Short mmCIF file of C-alpha atoms in Angstrom, two decimals:
data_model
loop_
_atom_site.label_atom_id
_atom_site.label_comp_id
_atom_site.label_asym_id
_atom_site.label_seq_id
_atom_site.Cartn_x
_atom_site.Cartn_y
_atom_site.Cartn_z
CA UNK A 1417 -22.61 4.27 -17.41
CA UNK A 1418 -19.75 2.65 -15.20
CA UNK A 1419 -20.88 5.17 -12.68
CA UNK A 1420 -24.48 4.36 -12.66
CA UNK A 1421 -23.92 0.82 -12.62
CA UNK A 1422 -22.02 1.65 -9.29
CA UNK A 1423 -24.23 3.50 -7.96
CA UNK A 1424 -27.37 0.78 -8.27
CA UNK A 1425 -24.95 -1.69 -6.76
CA UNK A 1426 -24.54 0.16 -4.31
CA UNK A 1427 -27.91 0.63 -3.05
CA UNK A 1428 -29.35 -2.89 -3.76
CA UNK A 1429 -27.00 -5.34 -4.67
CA UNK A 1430 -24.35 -4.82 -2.76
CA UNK A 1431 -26.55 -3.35 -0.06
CA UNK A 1432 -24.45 -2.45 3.03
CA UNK A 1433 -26.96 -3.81 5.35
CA UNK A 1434 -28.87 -7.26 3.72
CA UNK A 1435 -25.49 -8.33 2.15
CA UNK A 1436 -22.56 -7.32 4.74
CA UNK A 1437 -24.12 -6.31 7.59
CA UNK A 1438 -22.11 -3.36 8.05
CA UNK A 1439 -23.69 -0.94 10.55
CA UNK A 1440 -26.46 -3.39 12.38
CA UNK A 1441 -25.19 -2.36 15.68
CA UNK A 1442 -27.26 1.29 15.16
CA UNK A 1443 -29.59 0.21 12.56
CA UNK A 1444 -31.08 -2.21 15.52
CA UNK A 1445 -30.34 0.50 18.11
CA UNK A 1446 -31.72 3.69 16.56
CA UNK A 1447 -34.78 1.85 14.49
CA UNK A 1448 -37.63 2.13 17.10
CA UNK A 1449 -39.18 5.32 15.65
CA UNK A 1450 -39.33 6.18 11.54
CA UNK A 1451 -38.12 9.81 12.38
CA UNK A 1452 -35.05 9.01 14.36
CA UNK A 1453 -34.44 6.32 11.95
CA UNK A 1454 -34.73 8.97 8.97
CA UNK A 1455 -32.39 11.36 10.54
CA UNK A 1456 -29.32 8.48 11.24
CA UNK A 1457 -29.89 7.86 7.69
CA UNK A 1458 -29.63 11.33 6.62
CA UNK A 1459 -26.61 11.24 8.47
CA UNK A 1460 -24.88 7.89 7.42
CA UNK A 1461 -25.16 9.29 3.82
CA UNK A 1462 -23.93 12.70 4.72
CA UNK A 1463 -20.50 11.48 6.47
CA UNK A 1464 -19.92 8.26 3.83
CA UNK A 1465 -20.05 10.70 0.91
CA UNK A 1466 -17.53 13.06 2.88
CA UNK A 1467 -15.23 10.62 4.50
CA UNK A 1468 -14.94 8.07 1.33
CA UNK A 1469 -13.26 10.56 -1.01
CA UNK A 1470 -10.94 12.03 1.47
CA UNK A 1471 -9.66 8.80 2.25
CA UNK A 1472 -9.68 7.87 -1.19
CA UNK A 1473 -7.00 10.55 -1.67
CA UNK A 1474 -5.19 9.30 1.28
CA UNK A 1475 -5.00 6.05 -0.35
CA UNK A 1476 -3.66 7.28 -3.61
CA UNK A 1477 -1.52 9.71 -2.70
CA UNK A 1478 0.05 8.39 0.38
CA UNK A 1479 -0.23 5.08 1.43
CA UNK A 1480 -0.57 2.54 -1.95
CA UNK A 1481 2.44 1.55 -2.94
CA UNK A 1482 4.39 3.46 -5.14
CA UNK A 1483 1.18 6.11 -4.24
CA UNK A 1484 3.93 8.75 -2.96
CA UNK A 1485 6.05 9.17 -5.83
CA UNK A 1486 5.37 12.72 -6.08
CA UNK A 1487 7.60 13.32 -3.49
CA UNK A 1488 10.64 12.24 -5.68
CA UNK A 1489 12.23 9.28 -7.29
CA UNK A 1490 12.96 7.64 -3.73
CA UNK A 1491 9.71 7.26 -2.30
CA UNK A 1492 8.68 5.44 -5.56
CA UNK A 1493 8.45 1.88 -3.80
CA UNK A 1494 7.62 3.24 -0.55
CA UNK A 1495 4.52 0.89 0.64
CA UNK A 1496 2.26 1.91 3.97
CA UNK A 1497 -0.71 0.11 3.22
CA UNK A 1498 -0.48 -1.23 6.96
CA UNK A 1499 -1.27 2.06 8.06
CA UNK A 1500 -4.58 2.18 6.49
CA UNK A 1501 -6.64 0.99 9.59
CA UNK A 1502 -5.20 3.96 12.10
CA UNK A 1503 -5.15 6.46 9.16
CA UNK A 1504 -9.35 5.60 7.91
CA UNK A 1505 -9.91 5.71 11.48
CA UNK A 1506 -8.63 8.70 12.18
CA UNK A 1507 -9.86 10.75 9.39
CA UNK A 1508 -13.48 9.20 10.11
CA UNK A 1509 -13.35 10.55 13.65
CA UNK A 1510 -11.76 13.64 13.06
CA UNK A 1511 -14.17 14.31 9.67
CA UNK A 1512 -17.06 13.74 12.47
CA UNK A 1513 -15.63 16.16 14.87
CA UNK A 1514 -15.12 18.77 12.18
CA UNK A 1515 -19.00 18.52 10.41
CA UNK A 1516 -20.51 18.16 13.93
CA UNK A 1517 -18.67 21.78 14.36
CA UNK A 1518 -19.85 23.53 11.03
CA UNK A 1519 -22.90 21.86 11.14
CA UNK A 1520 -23.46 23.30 14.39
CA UNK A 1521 -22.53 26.99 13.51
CA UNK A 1522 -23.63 27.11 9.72
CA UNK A 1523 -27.08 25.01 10.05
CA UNK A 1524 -28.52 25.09 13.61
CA UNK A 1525 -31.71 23.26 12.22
CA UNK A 1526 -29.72 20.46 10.20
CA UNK A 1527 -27.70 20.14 13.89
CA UNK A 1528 -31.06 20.22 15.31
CA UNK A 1529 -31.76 17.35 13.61
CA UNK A 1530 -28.77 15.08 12.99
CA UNK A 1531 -26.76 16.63 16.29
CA UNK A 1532 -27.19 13.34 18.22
CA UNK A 1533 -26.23 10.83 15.96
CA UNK A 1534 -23.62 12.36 14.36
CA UNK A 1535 -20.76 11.40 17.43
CA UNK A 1536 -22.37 7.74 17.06
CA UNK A 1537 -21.32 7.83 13.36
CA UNK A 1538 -17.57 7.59 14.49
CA UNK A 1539 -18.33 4.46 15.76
CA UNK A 1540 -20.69 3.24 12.65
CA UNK A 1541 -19.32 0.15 10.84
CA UNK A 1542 -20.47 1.21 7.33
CA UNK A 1543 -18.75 4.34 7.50
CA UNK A 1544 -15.05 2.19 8.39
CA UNK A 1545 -16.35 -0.54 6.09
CA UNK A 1546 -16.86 1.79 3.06
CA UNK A 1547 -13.30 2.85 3.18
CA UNK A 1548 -11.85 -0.47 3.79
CA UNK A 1549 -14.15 -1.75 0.34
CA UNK A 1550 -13.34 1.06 -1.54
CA UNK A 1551 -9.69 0.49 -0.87
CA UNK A 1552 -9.67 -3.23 -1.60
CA UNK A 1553 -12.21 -2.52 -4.94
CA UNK A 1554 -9.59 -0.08 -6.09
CA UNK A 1555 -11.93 2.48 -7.44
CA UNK A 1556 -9.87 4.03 -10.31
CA UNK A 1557 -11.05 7.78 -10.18
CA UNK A 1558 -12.28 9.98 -7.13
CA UNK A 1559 -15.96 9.87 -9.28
CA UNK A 1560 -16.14 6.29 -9.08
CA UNK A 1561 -15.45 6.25 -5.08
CA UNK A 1562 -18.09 9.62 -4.71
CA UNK A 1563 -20.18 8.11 -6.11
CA UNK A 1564 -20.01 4.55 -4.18
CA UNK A 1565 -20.34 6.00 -1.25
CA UNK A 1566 -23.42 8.07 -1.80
CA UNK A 1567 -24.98 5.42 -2.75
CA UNK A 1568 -23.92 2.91 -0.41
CA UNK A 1569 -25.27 5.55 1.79
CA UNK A 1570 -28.96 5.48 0.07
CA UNK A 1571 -28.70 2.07 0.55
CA UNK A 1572 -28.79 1.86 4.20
CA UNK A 1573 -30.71 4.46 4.67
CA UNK A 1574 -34.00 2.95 2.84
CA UNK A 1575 -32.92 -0.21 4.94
CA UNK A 1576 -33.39 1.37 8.01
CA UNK A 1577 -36.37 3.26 7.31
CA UNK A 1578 -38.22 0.64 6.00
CA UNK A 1579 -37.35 -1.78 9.25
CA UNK A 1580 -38.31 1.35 11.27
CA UNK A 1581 -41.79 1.41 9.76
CA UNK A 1582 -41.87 -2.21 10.13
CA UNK A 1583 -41.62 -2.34 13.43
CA UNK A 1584 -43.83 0.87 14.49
CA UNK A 1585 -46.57 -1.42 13.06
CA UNK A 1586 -45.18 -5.02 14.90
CA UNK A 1587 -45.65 -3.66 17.84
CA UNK A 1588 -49.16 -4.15 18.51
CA UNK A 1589 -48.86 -7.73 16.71
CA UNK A 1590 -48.79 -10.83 19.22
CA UNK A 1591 -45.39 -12.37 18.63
CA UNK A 1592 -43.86 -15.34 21.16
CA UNK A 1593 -42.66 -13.33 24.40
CA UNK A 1594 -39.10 -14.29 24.15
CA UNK A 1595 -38.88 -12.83 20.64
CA UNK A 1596 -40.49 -9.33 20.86
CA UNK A 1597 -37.97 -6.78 20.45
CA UNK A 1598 -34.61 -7.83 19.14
CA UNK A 1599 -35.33 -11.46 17.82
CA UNK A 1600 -38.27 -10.86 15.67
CA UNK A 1601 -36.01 -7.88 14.32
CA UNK A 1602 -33.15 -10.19 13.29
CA UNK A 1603 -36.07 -12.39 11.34
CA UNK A 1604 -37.58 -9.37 9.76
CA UNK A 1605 -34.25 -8.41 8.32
CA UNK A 1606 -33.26 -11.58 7.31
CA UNK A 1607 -36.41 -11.95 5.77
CA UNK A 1608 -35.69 -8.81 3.70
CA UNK A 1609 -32.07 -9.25 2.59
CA UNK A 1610 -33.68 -12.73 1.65
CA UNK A 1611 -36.03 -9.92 -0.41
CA UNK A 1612 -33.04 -7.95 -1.59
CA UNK A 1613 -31.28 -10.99 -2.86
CA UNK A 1614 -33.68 -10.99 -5.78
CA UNK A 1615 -31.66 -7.80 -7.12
CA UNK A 1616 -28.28 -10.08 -7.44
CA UNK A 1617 -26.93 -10.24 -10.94
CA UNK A 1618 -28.62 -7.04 -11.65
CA UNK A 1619 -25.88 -5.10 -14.11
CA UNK A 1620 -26.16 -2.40 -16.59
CA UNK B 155 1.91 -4.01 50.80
CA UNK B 156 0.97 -6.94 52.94
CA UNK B 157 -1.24 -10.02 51.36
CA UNK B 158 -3.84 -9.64 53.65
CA UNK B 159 -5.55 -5.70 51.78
CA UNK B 160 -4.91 -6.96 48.37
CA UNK B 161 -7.68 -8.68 46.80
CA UNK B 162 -7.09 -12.16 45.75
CA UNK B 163 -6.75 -12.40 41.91
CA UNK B 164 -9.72 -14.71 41.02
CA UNK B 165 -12.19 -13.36 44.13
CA UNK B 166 -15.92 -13.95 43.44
CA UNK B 167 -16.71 -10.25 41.99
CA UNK B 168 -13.42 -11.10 39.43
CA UNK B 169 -15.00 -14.18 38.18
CA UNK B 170 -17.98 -13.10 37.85
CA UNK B 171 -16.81 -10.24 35.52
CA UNK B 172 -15.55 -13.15 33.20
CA UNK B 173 -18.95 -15.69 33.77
CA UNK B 174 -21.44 -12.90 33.51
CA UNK B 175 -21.25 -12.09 30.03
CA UNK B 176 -21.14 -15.65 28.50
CA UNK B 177 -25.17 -15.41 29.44
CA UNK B 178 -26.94 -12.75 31.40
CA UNK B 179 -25.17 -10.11 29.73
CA UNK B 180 -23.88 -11.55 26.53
CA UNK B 181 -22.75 -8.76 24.89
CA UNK B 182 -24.19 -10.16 21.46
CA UNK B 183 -27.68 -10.94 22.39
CA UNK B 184 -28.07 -8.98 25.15
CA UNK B 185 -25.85 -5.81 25.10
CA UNK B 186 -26.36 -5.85 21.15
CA UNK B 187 -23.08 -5.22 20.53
CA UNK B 188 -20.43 -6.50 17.92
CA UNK B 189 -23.35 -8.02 15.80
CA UNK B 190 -21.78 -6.80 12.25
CA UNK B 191 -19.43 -9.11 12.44
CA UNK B 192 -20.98 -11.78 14.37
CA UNK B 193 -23.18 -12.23 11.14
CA UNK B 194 -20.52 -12.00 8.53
CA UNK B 195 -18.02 -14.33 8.88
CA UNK B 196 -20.02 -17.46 10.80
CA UNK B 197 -19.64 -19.26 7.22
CA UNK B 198 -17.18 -22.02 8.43
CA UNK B 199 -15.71 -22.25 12.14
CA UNK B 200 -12.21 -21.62 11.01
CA UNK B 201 -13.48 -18.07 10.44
CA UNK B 202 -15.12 -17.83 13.90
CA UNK B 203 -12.45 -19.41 15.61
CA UNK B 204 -9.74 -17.02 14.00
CA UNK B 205 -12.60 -13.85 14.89
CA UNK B 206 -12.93 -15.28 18.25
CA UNK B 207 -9.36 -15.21 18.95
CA UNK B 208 -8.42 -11.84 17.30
CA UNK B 209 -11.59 -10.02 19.12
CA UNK B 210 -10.38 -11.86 22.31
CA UNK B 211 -6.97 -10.37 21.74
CA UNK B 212 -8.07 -7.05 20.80
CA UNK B 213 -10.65 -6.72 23.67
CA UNK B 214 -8.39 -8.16 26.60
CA UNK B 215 -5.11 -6.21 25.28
CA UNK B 216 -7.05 -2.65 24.69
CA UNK B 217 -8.83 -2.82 27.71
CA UNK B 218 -5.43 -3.04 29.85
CA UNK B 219 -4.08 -0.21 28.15
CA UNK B 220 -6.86 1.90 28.09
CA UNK B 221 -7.31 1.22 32.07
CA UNK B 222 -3.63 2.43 32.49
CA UNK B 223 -4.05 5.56 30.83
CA UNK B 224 -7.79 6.49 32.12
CA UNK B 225 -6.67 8.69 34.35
CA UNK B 226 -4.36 10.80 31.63
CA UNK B 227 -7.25 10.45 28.70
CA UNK B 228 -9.12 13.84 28.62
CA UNK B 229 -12.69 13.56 28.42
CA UNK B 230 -13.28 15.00 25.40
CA UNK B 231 -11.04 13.49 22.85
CA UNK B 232 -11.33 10.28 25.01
CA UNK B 233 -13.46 8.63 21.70
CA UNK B 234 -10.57 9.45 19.42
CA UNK B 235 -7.79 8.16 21.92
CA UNK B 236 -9.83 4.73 22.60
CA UNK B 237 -9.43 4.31 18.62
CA UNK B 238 -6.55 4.90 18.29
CA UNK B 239 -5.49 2.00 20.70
CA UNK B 240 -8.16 -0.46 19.00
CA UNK B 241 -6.42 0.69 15.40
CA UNK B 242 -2.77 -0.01 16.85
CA UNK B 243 -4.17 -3.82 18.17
CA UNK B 244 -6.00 -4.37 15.06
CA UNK B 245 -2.88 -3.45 12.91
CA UNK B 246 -1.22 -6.03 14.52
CA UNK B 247 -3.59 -8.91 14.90
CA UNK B 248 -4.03 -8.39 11.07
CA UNK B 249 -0.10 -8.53 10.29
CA UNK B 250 0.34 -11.42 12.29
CA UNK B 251 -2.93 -13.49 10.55
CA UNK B 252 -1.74 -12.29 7.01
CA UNK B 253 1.32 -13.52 7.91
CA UNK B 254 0.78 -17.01 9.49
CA UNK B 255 -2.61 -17.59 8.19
CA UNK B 256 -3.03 -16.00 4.51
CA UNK B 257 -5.76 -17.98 3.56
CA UNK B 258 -8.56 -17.42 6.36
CA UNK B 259 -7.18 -13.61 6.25
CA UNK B 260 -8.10 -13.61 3.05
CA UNK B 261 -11.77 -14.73 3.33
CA UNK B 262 -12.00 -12.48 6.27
CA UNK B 263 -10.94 -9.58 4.21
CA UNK B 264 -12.42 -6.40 5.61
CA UNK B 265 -13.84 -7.85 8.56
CA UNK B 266 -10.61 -7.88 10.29
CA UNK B 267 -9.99 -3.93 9.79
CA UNK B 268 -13.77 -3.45 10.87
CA UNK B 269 -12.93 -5.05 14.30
CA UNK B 270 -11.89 -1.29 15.39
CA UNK B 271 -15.55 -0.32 14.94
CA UNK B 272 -16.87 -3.83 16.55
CA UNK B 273 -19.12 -1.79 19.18
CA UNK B 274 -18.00 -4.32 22.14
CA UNK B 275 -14.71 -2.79 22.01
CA UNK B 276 -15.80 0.55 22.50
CA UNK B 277 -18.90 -0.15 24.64
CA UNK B 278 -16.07 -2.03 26.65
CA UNK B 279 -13.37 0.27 26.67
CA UNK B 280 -15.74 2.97 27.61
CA UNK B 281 -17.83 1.59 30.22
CA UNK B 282 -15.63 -0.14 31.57
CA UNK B 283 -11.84 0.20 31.49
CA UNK B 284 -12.27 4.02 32.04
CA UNK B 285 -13.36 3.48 35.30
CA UNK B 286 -11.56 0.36 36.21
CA UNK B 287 -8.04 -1.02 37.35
CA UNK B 288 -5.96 -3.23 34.56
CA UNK B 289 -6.46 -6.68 36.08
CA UNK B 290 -10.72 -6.28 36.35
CA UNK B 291 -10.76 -4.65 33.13
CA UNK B 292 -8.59 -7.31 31.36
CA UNK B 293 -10.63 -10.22 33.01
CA UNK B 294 -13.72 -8.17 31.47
CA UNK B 295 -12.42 -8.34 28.31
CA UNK B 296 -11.84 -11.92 28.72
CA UNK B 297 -15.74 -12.52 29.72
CA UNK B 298 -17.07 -10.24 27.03
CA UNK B 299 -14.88 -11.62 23.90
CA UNK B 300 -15.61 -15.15 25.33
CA UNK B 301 -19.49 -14.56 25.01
CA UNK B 302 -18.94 -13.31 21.90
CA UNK B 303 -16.95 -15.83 21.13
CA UNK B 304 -19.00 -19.12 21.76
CA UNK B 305 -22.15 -17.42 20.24
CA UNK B 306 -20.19 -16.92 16.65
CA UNK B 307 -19.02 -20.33 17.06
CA UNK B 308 -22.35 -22.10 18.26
CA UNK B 309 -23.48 -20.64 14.86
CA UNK B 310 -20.92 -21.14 12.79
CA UNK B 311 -21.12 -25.16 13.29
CA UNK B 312 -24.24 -25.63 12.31
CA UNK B 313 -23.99 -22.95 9.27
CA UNK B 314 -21.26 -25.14 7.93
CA UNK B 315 -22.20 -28.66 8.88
CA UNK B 316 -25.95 -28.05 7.22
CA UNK B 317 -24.71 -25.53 4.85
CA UNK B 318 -21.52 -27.33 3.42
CA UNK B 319 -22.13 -30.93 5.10
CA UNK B 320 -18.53 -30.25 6.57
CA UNK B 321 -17.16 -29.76 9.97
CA UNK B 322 -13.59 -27.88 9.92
CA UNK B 323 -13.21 -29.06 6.59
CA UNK B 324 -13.94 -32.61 6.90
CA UNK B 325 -17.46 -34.30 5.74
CA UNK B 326 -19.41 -35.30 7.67
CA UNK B 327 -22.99 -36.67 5.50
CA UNK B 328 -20.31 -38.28 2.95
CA UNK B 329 -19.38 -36.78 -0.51
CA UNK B 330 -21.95 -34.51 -2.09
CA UNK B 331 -20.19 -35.42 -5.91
CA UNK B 332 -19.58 -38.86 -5.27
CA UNK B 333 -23.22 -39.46 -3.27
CA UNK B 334 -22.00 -41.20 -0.70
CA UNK B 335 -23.32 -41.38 3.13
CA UNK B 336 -26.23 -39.33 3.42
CA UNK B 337 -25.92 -37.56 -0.06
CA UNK B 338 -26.81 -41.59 -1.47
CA UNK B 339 -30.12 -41.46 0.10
CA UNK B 340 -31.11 -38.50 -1.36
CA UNK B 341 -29.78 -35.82 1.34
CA UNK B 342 -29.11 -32.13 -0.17
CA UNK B 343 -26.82 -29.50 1.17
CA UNK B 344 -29.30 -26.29 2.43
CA UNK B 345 -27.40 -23.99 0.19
CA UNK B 346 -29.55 -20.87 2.11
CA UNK B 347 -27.81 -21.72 4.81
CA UNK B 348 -24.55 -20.22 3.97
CA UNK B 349 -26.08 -17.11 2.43
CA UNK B 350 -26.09 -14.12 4.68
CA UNK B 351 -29.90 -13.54 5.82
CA UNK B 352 -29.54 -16.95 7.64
CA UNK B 353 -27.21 -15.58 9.97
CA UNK B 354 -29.82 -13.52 11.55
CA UNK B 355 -32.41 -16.35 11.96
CA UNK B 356 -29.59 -18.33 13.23
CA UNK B 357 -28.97 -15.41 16.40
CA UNK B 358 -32.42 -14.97 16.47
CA UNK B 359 -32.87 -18.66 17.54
CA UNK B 360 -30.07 -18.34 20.01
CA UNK B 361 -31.80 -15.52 21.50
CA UNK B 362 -35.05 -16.64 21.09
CA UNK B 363 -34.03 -20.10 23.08
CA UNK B 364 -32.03 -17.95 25.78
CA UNK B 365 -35.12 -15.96 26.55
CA UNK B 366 -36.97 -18.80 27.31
CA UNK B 367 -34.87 -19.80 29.69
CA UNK B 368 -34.14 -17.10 31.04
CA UNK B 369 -37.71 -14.84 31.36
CA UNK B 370 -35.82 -12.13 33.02
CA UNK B 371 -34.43 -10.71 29.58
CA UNK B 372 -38.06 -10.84 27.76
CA UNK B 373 -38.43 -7.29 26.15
CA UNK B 374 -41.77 -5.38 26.78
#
């Protein structure tokens, strides 16, 4: 139950896009078209729900406080949270580098397909920002964090589909010069997280 | 080396790589870069001006070091080393605000660690420092975190003085509990204002008012 009550916060209330903006740079960037937008999706989903857990037993196991006590009754009060920025970082872009690789040799057509967004991911702010929240929402097992990410994952990618196929259609519409392109997209997804606010509250 | 080759340290093509992106190539509604955060912490202007400062930092610093080492940085881990300097800056910028300002670190919470993925660092550091000497590419970094800078602030004011009815903390339309000032004729805080979809009509008027002046950056 915990877990499904995690999981549908994590796709509409707590929706990385409408409620932290996390990731706007490429959801504005890569939303012209529904089928690119569909594949950075697929993407965002695939390396959240990879990275999250490994860094979830980074946090545990090395840097909490107290998390390296494994190694022996002296390291019990060791404490390198302030690590946690280079070390997320670094696993995100090395996690990249390594699934671009298999991808690329085990599933030519998935590559195919997510190949050119994959080196943007690095760079995406919802893959950085769902390590830094599941870090400072102290998810208690390796489930609970799985299973945030995934669906943190789902939630951006329905909100970039959907503003993709909102503005394939916009574009023949007769908007104010000055606000075609980027401003009317700002309004449109403002408009929506004003939409996806109605899901607030919403607990199981 | 005699004054006469060197380049004078503010010549025209240096200044204008510091007055060129607080308009015609802003990097927030232009470049469309850095907008994650731009939108997430424009709540109250502390929070902007503490963003500002640490972006400005950040930007400015990493851009000097990555210029010094462009020439050592192999092109194919180049990504990985350009993070690496952005995580080192950001670990510190975050020590220092936890340490001397708990209280707007605290409200800035993850936004501070997700400064390493704010795209004008990276869009910086890669289009420019890699290619550039220190001293342009620190004066970029100037420009760029500047335009970023008055944009999250121009926003940030009048989220908090319409959302709140405060500026920096003090009021402004009189006591909302007390109904004094304003609130005694009837004025109400706009409590939409200081939700998070307001933040992108907010940029959208900013760029929607820049592009009228300025017809050049109309999209087609």
């Amino acid at each position: 139950m915990e877990l499904v009550n995690i999981a549908l916060k994590g796709i509409f209330v707590e929706n990385m896009i409408f409620a932290y903006f996390l990731g706007i740079c490429s959801y504005l960037a890569v939303s012209k078209t529904v089928k690119t937008a569909t594949g950075l999706g697929a993407a965002v989903i695939f390396v959240l729900g990879v990275t999250v857990p490994v860094n979830w037993l980074l946090e545990n196991y090395v840097l909490k406080e107290g998390a390296l006590s494994w190694l022996g009754p002296d390291f019990a009060e060791t404490d390198l949270s302030f690590l946690a920025f280079i070390m997320f970082i670094a696993v995100v872009a090395a996690i990249v580098q390594l699934v671009e690789m298999l991808v690329e040799k085990f599933a030519p057509a998935l590559y195919g397909a997510l190949g050119i967004f994959l080196p943007l991911i690095a760079v995406n702010c919802s893959i950085l920002g769902g390590a830094l929240f599941m870090q400072e929402r102290q998810y208690s097992t390796i489930a609970e964090a799985t299973v945030f990410a995934v669906s943190s994952g789902i939630g951006w990618f329905i909100a970039i589909v959907a503003i993709a196929a909102i503005r394939e259609k916009i574009k023949y519409s007769h908007i104010p010069a000055p606000l075609k392109g980027l401003g009317i997209t700002f309004i449109i997804t403002g408009l929506m997280g004003i939409a996806f606010m109605s899901f607030s509250g919403i607990s199981l | 080396m005699s004054e006469k080759v060197k380049e004078p340290l503010f010549s025209k093509k240096n200044k204008k790589l510091v007055t060129d992106p607080l308009s015609e190539n802003n990097p927030v509604t232009v470049q469309v870069l850095g907008i994650c955060s731009a939108l997430a912490i424009t709540v109250s202007i502390e929070q902007a001006v503490v963003m500002s400062a640490s972006v400005l930092f950040v930007v400015a610093l990493g851009n000097v070091v990555v210029s010094l080492m462009r020439n050592l940085i192999p092109d194919r881990i180049r990504i990985i080393v350009q993070l690496v300097a952005a995580a080192s800056l950001v670990i510190i910028v975050d020590q220092i605000l936890k340490a001397f300002v708990p209280d707007v670190a605290a409200k800035l919470s993850v936004f501070v660690g997700l400064i390493i993925t704010n795209c004008i660092l990276m869009g910086r550091y890669e289009a420019f420092a890699m290619g550039n000497k220190p001293w342009p590419s620190f004066l970029d970094g100037i420009g760029n975190s500047l335009g970023y800078g008055w944009l999250l602030i121009v926003v940030s004011i009048f989220r908090e003085l319409f959302g709140t009815g405060k500026l920096l903390g003090k009021e402004i339309f009189g006591n909302a509990i007390d109904q004094t000032g304003l609130y005694g004729m009837g004025y109400m805080n706009n409590n939409l204002i200081i939700l998070a979809p307001f933040a992108l009509f907010c940029v959208a008027i900013v760029i929607w008012v820049q592009r009228s002046i300025n017809k050049n950056l109309i999209e087609h």
